[in-house]
Tab-separated table of C-alpha atoms in Angstrom:
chain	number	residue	atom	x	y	z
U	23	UNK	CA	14.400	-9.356	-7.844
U	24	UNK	CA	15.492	-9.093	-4.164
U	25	UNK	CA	13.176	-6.569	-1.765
U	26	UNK	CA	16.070	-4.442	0.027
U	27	UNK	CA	16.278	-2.514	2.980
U	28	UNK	CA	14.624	0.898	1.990
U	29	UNK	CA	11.671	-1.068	0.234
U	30	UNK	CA	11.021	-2.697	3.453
U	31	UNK	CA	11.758	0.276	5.347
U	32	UNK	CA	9.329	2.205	3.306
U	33	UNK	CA	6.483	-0.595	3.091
U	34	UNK	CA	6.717	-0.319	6.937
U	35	UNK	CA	6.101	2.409	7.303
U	36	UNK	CA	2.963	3.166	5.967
U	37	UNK	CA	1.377	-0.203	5.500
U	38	UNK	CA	-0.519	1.092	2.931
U	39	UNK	CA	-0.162	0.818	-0.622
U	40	UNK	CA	-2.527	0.795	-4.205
U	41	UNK	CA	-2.775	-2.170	-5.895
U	42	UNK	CA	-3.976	-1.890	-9.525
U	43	UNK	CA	-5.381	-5.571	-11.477
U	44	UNK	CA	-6.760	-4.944	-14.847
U	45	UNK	CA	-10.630	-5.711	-15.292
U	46	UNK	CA	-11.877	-8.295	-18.142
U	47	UNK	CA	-12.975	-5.336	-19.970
U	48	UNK	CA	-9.768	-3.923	-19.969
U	49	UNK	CA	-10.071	-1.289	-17.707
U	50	UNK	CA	-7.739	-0.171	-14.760
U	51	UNK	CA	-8.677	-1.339	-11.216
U	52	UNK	CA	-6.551	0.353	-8.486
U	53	UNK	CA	-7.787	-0.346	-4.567
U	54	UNK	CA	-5.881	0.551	-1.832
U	55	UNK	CA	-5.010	-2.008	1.056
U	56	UNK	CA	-3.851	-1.117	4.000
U	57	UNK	CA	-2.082	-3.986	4.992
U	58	UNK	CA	0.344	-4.069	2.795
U	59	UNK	CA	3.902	-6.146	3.927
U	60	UNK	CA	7.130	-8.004	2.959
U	61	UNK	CA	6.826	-11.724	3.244
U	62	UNK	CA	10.224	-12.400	2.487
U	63	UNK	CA	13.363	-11.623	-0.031
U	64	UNK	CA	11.289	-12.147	-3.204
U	65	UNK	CA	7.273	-11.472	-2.262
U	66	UNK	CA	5.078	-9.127	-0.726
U	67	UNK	CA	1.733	-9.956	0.932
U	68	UNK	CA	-2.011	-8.318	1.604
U	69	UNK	CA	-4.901	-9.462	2.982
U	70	UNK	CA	-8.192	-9.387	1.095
U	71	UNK	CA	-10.154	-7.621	3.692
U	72	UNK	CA	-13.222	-6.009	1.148
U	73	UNK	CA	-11.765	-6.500	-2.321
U	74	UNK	CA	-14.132	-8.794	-4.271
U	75	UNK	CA	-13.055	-6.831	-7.432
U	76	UNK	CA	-9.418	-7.176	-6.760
U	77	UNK	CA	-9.789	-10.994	-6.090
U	78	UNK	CA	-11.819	-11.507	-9.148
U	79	UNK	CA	-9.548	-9.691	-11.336
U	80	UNK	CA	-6.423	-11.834	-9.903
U	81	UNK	CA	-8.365	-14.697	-10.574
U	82	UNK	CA	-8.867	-14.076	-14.597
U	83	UNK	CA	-5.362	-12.406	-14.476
U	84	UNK	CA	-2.566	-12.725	-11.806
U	85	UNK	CA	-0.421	-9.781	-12.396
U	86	UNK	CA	-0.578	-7.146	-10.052
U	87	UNK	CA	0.801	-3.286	-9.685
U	88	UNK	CA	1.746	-2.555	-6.302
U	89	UNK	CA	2.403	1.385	-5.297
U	90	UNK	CA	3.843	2.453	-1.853
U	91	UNK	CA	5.159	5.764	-1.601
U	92	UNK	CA	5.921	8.015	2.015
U	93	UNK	CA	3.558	10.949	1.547
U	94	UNK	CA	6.306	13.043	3.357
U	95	UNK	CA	9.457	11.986	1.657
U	96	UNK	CA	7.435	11.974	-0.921
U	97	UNK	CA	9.315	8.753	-2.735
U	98	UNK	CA	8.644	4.937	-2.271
U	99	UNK	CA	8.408	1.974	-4.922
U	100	UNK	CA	6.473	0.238	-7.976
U	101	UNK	CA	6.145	-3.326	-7.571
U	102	UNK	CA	5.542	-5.398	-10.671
U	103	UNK	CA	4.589	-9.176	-10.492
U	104	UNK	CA	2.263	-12.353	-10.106
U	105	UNK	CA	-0.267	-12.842	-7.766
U	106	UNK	CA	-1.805	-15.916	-6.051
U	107	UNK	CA	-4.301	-16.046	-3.449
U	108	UNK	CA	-5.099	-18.098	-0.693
U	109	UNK	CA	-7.904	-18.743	1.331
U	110	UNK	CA	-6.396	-21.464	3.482
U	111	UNK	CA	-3.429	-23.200	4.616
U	112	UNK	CA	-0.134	-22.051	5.746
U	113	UNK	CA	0.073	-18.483	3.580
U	114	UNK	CA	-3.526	-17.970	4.884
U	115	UNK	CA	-3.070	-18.891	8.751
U	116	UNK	CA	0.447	-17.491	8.795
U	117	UNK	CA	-0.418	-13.944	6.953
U	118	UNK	CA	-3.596	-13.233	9.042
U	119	UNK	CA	-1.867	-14.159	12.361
U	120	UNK	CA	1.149	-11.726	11.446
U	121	UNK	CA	-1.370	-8.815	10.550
U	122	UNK	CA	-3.188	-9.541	13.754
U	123	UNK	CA	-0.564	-9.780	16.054
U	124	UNK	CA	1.076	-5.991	14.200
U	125	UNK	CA	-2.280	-4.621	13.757
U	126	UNK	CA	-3.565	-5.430	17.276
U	127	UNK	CA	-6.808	-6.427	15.459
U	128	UNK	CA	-8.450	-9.817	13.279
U	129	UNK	CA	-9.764	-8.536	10.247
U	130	UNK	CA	-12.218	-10.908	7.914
U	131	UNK	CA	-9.558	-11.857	5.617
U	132	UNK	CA	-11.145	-14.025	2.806
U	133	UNK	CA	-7.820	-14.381	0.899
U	134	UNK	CA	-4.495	-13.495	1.482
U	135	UNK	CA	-2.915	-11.777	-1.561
U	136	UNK	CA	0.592	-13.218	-1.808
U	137	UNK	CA	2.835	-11.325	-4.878
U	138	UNK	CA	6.109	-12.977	-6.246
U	139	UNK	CA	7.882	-9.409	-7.382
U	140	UNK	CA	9.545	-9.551	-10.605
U	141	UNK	CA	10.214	-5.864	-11.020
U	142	UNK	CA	10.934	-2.839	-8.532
U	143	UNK	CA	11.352	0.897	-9.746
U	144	UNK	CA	11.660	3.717	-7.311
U	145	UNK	CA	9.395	6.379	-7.359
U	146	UNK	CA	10.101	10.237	-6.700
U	147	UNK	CA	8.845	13.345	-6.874
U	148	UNK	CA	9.729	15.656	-9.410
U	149	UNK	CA	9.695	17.993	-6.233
U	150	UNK	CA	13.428	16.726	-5.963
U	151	UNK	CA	14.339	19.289	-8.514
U	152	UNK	CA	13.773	22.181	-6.165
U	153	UNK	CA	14.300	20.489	-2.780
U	154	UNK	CA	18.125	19.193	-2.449
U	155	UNK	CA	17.602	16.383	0.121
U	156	UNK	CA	14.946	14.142	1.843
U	157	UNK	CA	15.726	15.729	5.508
U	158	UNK	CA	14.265	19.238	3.881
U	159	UNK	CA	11.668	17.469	1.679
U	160	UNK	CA	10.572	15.745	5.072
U	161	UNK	CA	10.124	19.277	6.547
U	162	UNK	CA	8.563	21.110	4.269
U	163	UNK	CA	5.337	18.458	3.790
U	164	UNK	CA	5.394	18.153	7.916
U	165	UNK	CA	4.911	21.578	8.181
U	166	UNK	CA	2.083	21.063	4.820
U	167	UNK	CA	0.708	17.952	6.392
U	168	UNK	CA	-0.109	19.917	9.343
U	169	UNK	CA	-1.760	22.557	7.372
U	170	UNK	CA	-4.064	19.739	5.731
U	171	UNK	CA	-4.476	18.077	8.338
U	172	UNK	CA	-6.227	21.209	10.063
U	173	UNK	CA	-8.283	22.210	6.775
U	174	UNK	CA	-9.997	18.219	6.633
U	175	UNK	CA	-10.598	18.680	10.351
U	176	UNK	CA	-12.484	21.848	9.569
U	177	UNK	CA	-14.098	20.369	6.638
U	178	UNK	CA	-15.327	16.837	9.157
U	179	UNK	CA	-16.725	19.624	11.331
U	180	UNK	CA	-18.882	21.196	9.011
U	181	UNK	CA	-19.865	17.838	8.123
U	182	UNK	CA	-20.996	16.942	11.465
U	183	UNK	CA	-22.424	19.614	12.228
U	184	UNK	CA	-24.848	19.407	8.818
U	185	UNK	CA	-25.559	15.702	9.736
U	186	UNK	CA	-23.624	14.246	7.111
U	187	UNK	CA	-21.786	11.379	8.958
């Protein structure tokens, strides 16, 4: 399974994705990173930044879920494969200098996730049914995005303004 163009493209560009592990009970973990990237053809890479329950789960199970999907295109990828984590060496040193140097900031990595990716699906919106290409899809959720965008601002204000941090 080769990561194209237009997975990279997308993982890019929003650096965030959900990654769901599996619990020993059974259950579903999904956590969102935020520094989500391609390491190379075949693997994708995330540091553990606050994810004790992500890291734990890897460590009793290695495969991983990985979700990244353009809120305004509204279409990005699944990511199926095996995880292994490092907390030194060259993945380590090599991942947290790349973040830092794109991020413009050193986060407390204690592991770097590193994900050999077996399977890739695309995901889209059903939305696609009613909206007949990605240039108006992109237009009609800027104009939304706008609208929500405004309505959360309102909402942090009323928050403030209680006390509430």
């Amino acid at each position: 399974m080769r990561i194209d163009e237009d997975m990279r493209a997308v993982i890019a560009g929003q650096r965030l994705c959900f990654a769901a592990t599996v619990t020993p009970e059974g259950r579903p973990n999904l956590s969102p990173k935020g520094t989500i990237r391609v390491w190379d053809d075949r693997h994708l890479f995330f540091l553990d930044i606050a994810s004790p329950g992500t890291r734990a789960n890897l460590e009793r199970n290695p495969r991983i879920e990985i979700n990244v999907v353009d809120p305004v295109s509204r279409r990005g990828y699944r990511f199926s494969g095996t995880a292994t984590l490092h907390a030194e060496g060259e993945v380590y040193e090599t991942a947290v200098r790349r973040i830092a140097e794109e991020e413009g900031a050193a986060y407390p990595a204690r592991a770097v996730v590193l994900v050999a990716v077996e399977r890739a699906a695309p995901l889209t919106s059903p939305g696609y049914a009613h909206v007949p290409s990605e240039e108006e899809m992109r237009a009609m959720w800027k104009e939304r995005r706008a609208e929500l965008e405004r309505a959360f601002e309102a909402h942090l204000g009323r928050r403030r303004s209680s006390g509430r941090p």
